[in-house]
PDB file of C-alpha atoms in Angstrom:
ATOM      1  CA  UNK A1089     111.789 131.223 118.886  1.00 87.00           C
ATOM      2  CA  UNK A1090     115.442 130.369 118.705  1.00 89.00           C
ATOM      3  CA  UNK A1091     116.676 127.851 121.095  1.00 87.00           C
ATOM      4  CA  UNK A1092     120.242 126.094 121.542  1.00 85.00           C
ATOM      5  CA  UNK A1093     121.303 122.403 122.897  1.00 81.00           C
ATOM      6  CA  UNK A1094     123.491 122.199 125.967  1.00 81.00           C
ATOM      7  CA  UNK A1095     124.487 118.868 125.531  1.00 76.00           C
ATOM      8  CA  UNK A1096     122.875 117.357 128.262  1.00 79.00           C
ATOM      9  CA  UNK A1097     119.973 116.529 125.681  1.00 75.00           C
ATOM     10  CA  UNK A1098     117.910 119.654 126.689  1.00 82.00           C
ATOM     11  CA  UNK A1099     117.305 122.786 124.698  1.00 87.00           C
ATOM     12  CA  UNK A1100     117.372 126.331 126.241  1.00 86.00           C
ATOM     13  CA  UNK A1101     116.407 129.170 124.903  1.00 89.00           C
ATOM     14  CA  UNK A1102     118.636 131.907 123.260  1.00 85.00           C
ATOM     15  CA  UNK A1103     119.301 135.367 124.647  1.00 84.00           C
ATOM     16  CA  UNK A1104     121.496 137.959 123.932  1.00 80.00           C
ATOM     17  CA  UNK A1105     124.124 136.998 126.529  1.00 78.00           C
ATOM     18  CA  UNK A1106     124.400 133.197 125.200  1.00 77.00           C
ATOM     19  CA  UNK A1107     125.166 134.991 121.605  1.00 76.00           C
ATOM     20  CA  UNK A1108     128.547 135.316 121.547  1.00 74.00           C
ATOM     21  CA  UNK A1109     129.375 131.871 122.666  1.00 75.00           C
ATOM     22  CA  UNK A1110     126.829 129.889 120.425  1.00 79.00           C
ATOM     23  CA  UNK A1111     127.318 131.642 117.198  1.00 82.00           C
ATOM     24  CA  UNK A1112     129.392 130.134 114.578  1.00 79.00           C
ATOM     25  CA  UNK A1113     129.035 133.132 112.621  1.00 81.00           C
ATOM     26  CA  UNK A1114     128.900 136.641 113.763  1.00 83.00           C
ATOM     27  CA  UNK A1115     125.132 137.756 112.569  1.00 84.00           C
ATOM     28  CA  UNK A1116     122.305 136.008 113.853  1.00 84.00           C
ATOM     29  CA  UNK A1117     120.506 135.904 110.647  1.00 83.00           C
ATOM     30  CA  UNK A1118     123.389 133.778 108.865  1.00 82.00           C
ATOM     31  CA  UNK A1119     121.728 130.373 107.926  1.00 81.00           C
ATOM     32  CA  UNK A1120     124.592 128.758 108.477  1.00 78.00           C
ATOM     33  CA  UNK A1121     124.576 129.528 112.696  1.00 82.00           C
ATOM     34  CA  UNK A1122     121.420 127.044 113.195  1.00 85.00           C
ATOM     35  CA  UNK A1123     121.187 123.387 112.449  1.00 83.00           C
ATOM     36  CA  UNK A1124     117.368 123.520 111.449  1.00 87.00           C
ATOM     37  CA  UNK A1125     114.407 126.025 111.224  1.00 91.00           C
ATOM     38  CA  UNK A1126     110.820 125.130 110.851  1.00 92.00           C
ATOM     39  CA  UNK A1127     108.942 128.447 109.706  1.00 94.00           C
ATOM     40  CA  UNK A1128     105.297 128.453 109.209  1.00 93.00           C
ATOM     41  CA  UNK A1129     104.497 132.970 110.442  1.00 89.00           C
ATOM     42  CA  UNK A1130     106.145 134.926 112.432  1.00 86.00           C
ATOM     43  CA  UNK A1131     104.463 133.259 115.475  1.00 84.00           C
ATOM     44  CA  UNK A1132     105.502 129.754 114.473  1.00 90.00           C
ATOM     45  CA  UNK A1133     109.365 130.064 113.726  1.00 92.00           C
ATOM     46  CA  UNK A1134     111.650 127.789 115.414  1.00 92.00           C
ATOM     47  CA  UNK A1135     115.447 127.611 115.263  1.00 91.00           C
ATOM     48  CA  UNK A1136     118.052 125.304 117.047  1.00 88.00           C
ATOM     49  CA  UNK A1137     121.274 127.412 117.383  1.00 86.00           C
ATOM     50  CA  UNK A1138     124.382 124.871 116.212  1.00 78.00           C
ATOM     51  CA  UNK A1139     126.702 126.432 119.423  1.00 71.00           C
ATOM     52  CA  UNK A1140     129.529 124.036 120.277  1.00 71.00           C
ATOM     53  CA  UNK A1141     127.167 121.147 121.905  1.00 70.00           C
ATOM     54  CA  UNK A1142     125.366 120.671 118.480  1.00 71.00           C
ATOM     55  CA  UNK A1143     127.276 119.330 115.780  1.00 63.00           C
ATOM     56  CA  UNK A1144     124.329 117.487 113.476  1.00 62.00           C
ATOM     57  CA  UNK A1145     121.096 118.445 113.540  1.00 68.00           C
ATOM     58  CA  UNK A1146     119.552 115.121 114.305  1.00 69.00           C
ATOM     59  CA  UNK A1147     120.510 115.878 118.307  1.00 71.00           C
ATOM     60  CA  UNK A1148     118.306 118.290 118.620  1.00 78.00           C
ATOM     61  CA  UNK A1149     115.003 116.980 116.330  1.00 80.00           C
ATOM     62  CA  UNK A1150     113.510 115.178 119.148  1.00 78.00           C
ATOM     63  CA  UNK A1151     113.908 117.733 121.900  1.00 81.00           C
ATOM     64  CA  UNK A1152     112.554 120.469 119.967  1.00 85.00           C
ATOM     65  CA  UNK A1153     109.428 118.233 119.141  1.00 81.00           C
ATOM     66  CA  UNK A1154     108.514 117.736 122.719  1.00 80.00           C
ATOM     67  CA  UNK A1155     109.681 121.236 123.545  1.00 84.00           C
ATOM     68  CA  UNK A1156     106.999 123.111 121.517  1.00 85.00           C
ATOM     69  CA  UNK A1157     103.819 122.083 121.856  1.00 83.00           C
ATOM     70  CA  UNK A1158     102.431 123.398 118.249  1.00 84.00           C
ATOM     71  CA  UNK A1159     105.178 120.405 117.233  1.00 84.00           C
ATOM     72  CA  UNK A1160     103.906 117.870 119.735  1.00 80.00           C
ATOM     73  CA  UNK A1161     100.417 118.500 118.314  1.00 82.00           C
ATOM     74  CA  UNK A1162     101.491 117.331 114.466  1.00 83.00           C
ATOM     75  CA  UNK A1163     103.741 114.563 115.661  1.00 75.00           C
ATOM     76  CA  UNK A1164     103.323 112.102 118.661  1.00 67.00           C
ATOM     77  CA  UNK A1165     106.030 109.523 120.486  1.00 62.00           C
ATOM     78  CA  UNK A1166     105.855 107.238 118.091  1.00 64.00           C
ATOM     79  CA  UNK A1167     107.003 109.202 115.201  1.00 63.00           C
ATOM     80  CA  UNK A1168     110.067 110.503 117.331  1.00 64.00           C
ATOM     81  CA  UNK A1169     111.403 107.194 117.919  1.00 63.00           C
ATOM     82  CA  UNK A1170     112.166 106.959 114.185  1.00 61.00           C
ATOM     83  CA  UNK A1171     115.673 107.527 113.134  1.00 58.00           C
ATOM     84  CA  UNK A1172     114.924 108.916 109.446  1.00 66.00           C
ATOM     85  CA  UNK A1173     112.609 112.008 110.201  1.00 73.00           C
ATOM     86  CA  UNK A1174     111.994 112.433 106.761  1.00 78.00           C
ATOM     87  CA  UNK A1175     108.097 111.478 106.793  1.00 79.00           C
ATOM     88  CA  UNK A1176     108.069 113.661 110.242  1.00 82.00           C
ATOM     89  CA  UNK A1177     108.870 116.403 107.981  1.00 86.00           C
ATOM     90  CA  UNK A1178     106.547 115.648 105.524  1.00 87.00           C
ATOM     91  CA  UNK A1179     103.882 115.916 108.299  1.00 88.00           C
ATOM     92  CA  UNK A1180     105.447 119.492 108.839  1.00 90.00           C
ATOM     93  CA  UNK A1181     105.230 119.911 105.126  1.00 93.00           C
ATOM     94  CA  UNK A1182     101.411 119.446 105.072  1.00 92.00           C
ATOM     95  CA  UNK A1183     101.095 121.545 107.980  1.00 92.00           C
ATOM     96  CA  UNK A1184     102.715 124.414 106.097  1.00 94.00           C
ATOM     97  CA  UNK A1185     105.888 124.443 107.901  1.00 94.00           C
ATOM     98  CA  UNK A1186     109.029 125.099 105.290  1.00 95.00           C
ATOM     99  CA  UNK A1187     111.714 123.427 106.882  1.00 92.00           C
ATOM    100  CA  UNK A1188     115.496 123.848 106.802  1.00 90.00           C
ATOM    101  CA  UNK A1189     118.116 121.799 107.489  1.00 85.00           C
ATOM    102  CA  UNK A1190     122.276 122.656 107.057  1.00 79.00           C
ATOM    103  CA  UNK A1191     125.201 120.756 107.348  1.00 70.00           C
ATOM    104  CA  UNK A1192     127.667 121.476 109.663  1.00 64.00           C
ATOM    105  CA  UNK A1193     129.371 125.131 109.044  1.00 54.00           C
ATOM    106  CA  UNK A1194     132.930 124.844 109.090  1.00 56.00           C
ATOM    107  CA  UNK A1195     135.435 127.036 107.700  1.00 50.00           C
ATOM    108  CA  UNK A1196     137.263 123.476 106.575  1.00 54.00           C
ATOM    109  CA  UNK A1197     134.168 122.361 104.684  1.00 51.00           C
ATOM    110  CA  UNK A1198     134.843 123.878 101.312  1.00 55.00           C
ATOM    111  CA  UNK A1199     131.075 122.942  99.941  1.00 60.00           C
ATOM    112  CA  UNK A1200     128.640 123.728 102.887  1.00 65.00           C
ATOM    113  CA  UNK A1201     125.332 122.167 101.968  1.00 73.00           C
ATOM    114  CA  UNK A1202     121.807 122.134 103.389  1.00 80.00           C
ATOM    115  CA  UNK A1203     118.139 121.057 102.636  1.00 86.00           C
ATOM    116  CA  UNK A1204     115.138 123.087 102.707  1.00 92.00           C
ATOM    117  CA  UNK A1205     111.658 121.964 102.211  1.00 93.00           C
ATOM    118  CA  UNK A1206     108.860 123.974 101.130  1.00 95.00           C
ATOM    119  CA  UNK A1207     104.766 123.006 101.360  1.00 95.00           C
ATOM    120  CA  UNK A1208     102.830 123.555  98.237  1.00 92.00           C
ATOM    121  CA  UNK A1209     102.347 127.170  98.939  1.00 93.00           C
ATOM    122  CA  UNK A1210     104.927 129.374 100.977  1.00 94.00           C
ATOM    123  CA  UNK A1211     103.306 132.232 103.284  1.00 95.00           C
ATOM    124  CA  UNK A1212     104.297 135.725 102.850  1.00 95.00           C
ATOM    125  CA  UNK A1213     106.643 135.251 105.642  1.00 95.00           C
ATOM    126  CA  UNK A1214     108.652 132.350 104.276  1.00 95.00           C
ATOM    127  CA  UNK A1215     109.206 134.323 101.139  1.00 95.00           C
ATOM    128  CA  UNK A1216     110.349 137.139 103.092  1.00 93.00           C
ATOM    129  CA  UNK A1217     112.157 134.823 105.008  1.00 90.00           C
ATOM    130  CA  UNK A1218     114.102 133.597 101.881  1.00 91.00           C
ATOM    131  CA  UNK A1219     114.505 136.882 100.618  1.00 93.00           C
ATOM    132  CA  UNK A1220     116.727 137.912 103.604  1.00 90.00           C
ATOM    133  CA  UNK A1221     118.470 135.090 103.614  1.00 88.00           C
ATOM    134  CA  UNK A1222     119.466 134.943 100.329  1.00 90.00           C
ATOM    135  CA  UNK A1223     123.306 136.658  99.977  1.00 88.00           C
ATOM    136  CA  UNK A1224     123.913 134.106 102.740  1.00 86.00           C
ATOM    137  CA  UNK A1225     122.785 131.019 100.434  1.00 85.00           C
ATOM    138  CA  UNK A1226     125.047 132.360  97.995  1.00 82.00           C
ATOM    139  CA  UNK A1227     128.045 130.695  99.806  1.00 78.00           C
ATOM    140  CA  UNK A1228     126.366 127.172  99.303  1.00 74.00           C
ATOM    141  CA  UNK A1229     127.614 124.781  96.577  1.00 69.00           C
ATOM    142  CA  UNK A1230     124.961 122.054  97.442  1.00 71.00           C
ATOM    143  CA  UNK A1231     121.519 123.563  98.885  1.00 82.00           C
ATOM    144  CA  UNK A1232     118.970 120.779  97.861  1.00 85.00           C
ATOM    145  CA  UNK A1233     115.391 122.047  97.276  1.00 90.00           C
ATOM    146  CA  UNK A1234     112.486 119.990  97.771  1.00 91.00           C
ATOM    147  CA  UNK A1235     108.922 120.814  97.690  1.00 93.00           C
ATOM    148  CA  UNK A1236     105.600 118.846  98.752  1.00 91.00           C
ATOM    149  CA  UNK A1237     103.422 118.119  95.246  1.00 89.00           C
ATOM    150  CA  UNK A1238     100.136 116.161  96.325  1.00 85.00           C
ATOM    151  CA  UNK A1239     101.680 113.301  98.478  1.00 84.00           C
ATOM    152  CA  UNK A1240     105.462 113.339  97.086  1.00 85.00           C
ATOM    153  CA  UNK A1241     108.558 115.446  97.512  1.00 87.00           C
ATOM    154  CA  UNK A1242     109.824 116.769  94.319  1.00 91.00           C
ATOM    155  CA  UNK A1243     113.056 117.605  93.376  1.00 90.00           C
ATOM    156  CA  UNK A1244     112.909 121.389  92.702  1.00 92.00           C
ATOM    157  CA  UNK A1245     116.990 121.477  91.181  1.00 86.00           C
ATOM    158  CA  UNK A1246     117.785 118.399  89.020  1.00 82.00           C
ATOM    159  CA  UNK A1247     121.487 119.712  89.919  1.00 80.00           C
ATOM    160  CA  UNK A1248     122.881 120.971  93.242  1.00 72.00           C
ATOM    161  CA  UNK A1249     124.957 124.027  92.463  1.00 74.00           C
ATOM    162  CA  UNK A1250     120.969 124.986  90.254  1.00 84.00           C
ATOM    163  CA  UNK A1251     119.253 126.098  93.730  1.00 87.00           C
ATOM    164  CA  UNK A1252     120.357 129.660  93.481  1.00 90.00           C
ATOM    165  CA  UNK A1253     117.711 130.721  90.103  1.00 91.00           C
ATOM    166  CA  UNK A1254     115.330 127.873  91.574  1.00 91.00           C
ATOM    167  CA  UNK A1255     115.627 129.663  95.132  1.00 92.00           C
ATOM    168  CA  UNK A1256     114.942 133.304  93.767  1.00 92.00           C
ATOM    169  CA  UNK A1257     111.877 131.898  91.769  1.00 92.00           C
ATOM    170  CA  UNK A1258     110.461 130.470  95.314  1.00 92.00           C
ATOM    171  CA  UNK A1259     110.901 134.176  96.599  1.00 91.00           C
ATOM    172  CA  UNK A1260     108.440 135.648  94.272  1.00 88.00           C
TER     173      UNK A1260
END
């Protein structure tokens, strides 16, 4: 489900008349046009549109926790009141969610960088999802990969600009 922030604090979901204003970037499956995805199947794929209300993806963590009730169910109130959401995502993690986070796309930003985070084993859908996505990673200088090893997050490029041969090897 793809959803965008009105900034109001409320998410709405997308639709094909909303597109034109809320893209940054003409095709909906560019990476950089949403400010996170969590993707677990085809049922469980969520996406906050960036759109001109939603600069950093932070804005738009907690709403789409207590939007979606598959969310709600890994995390409670607690854990949204924390302002690093890295452990939150590490509960996503072990609930085989990948998750994907991107700097703000900007035609000024010269380096356009991201995060994504993959559980120990990535679904057939996540690779595919990768797969698709991958001419549009090509444009990143710093996409870091991380991925969940027992009870750690692992570094899966010791060096930024090494995600591209790192990212292909995830897709296989």
């Amino acid at each position: 489900m793809k959803y965008w922030y009105d900034g109001r604090g409320h998410l709405n979901e997308f639709s094909p008349e909303t597109q034109s204003k809320l893209l940054c970037y003409p095709d909906l499956l560019d990476p950089r046009n949403y400010a996170l995805s969590y993707i677990r199947d085809e049922q469980e794929t969520y996406q906050v549109l960036r759109g001109e209300f939603l600069k950093y993806h932070m804005w738009a963590i907690r709403e789409l926790y207590q939007t979606i009730p598959n969310l709600a169910m890994i995390l409670n109130n607690r854990d949204l009141t924390e302002t690093v959401h890295q452990e939150n995502d590490f509960r996503l993690l072990l609930n085989h969610y990948m998750v994907v986070y991107y700097g703000e796309p900007s035609n000024e930003i010269s380096k356009p960088w991201g995060y994504i985070y993959f559980p120990e084993i990535l679904s057939g859908y996540q690779k595919n999802g990768l797969k698709n996505a991958l001419s549009y990673f090509e444009i990143y200088k710093f996409l870091f990969l991380m991925q969940k090893e027992d009870e750690f997050l692992v570094p899966l490029n010791k060096n930024p600009e090494d995600f591209m041969p790192t990212l292909r090897k995830m897709c296989r």
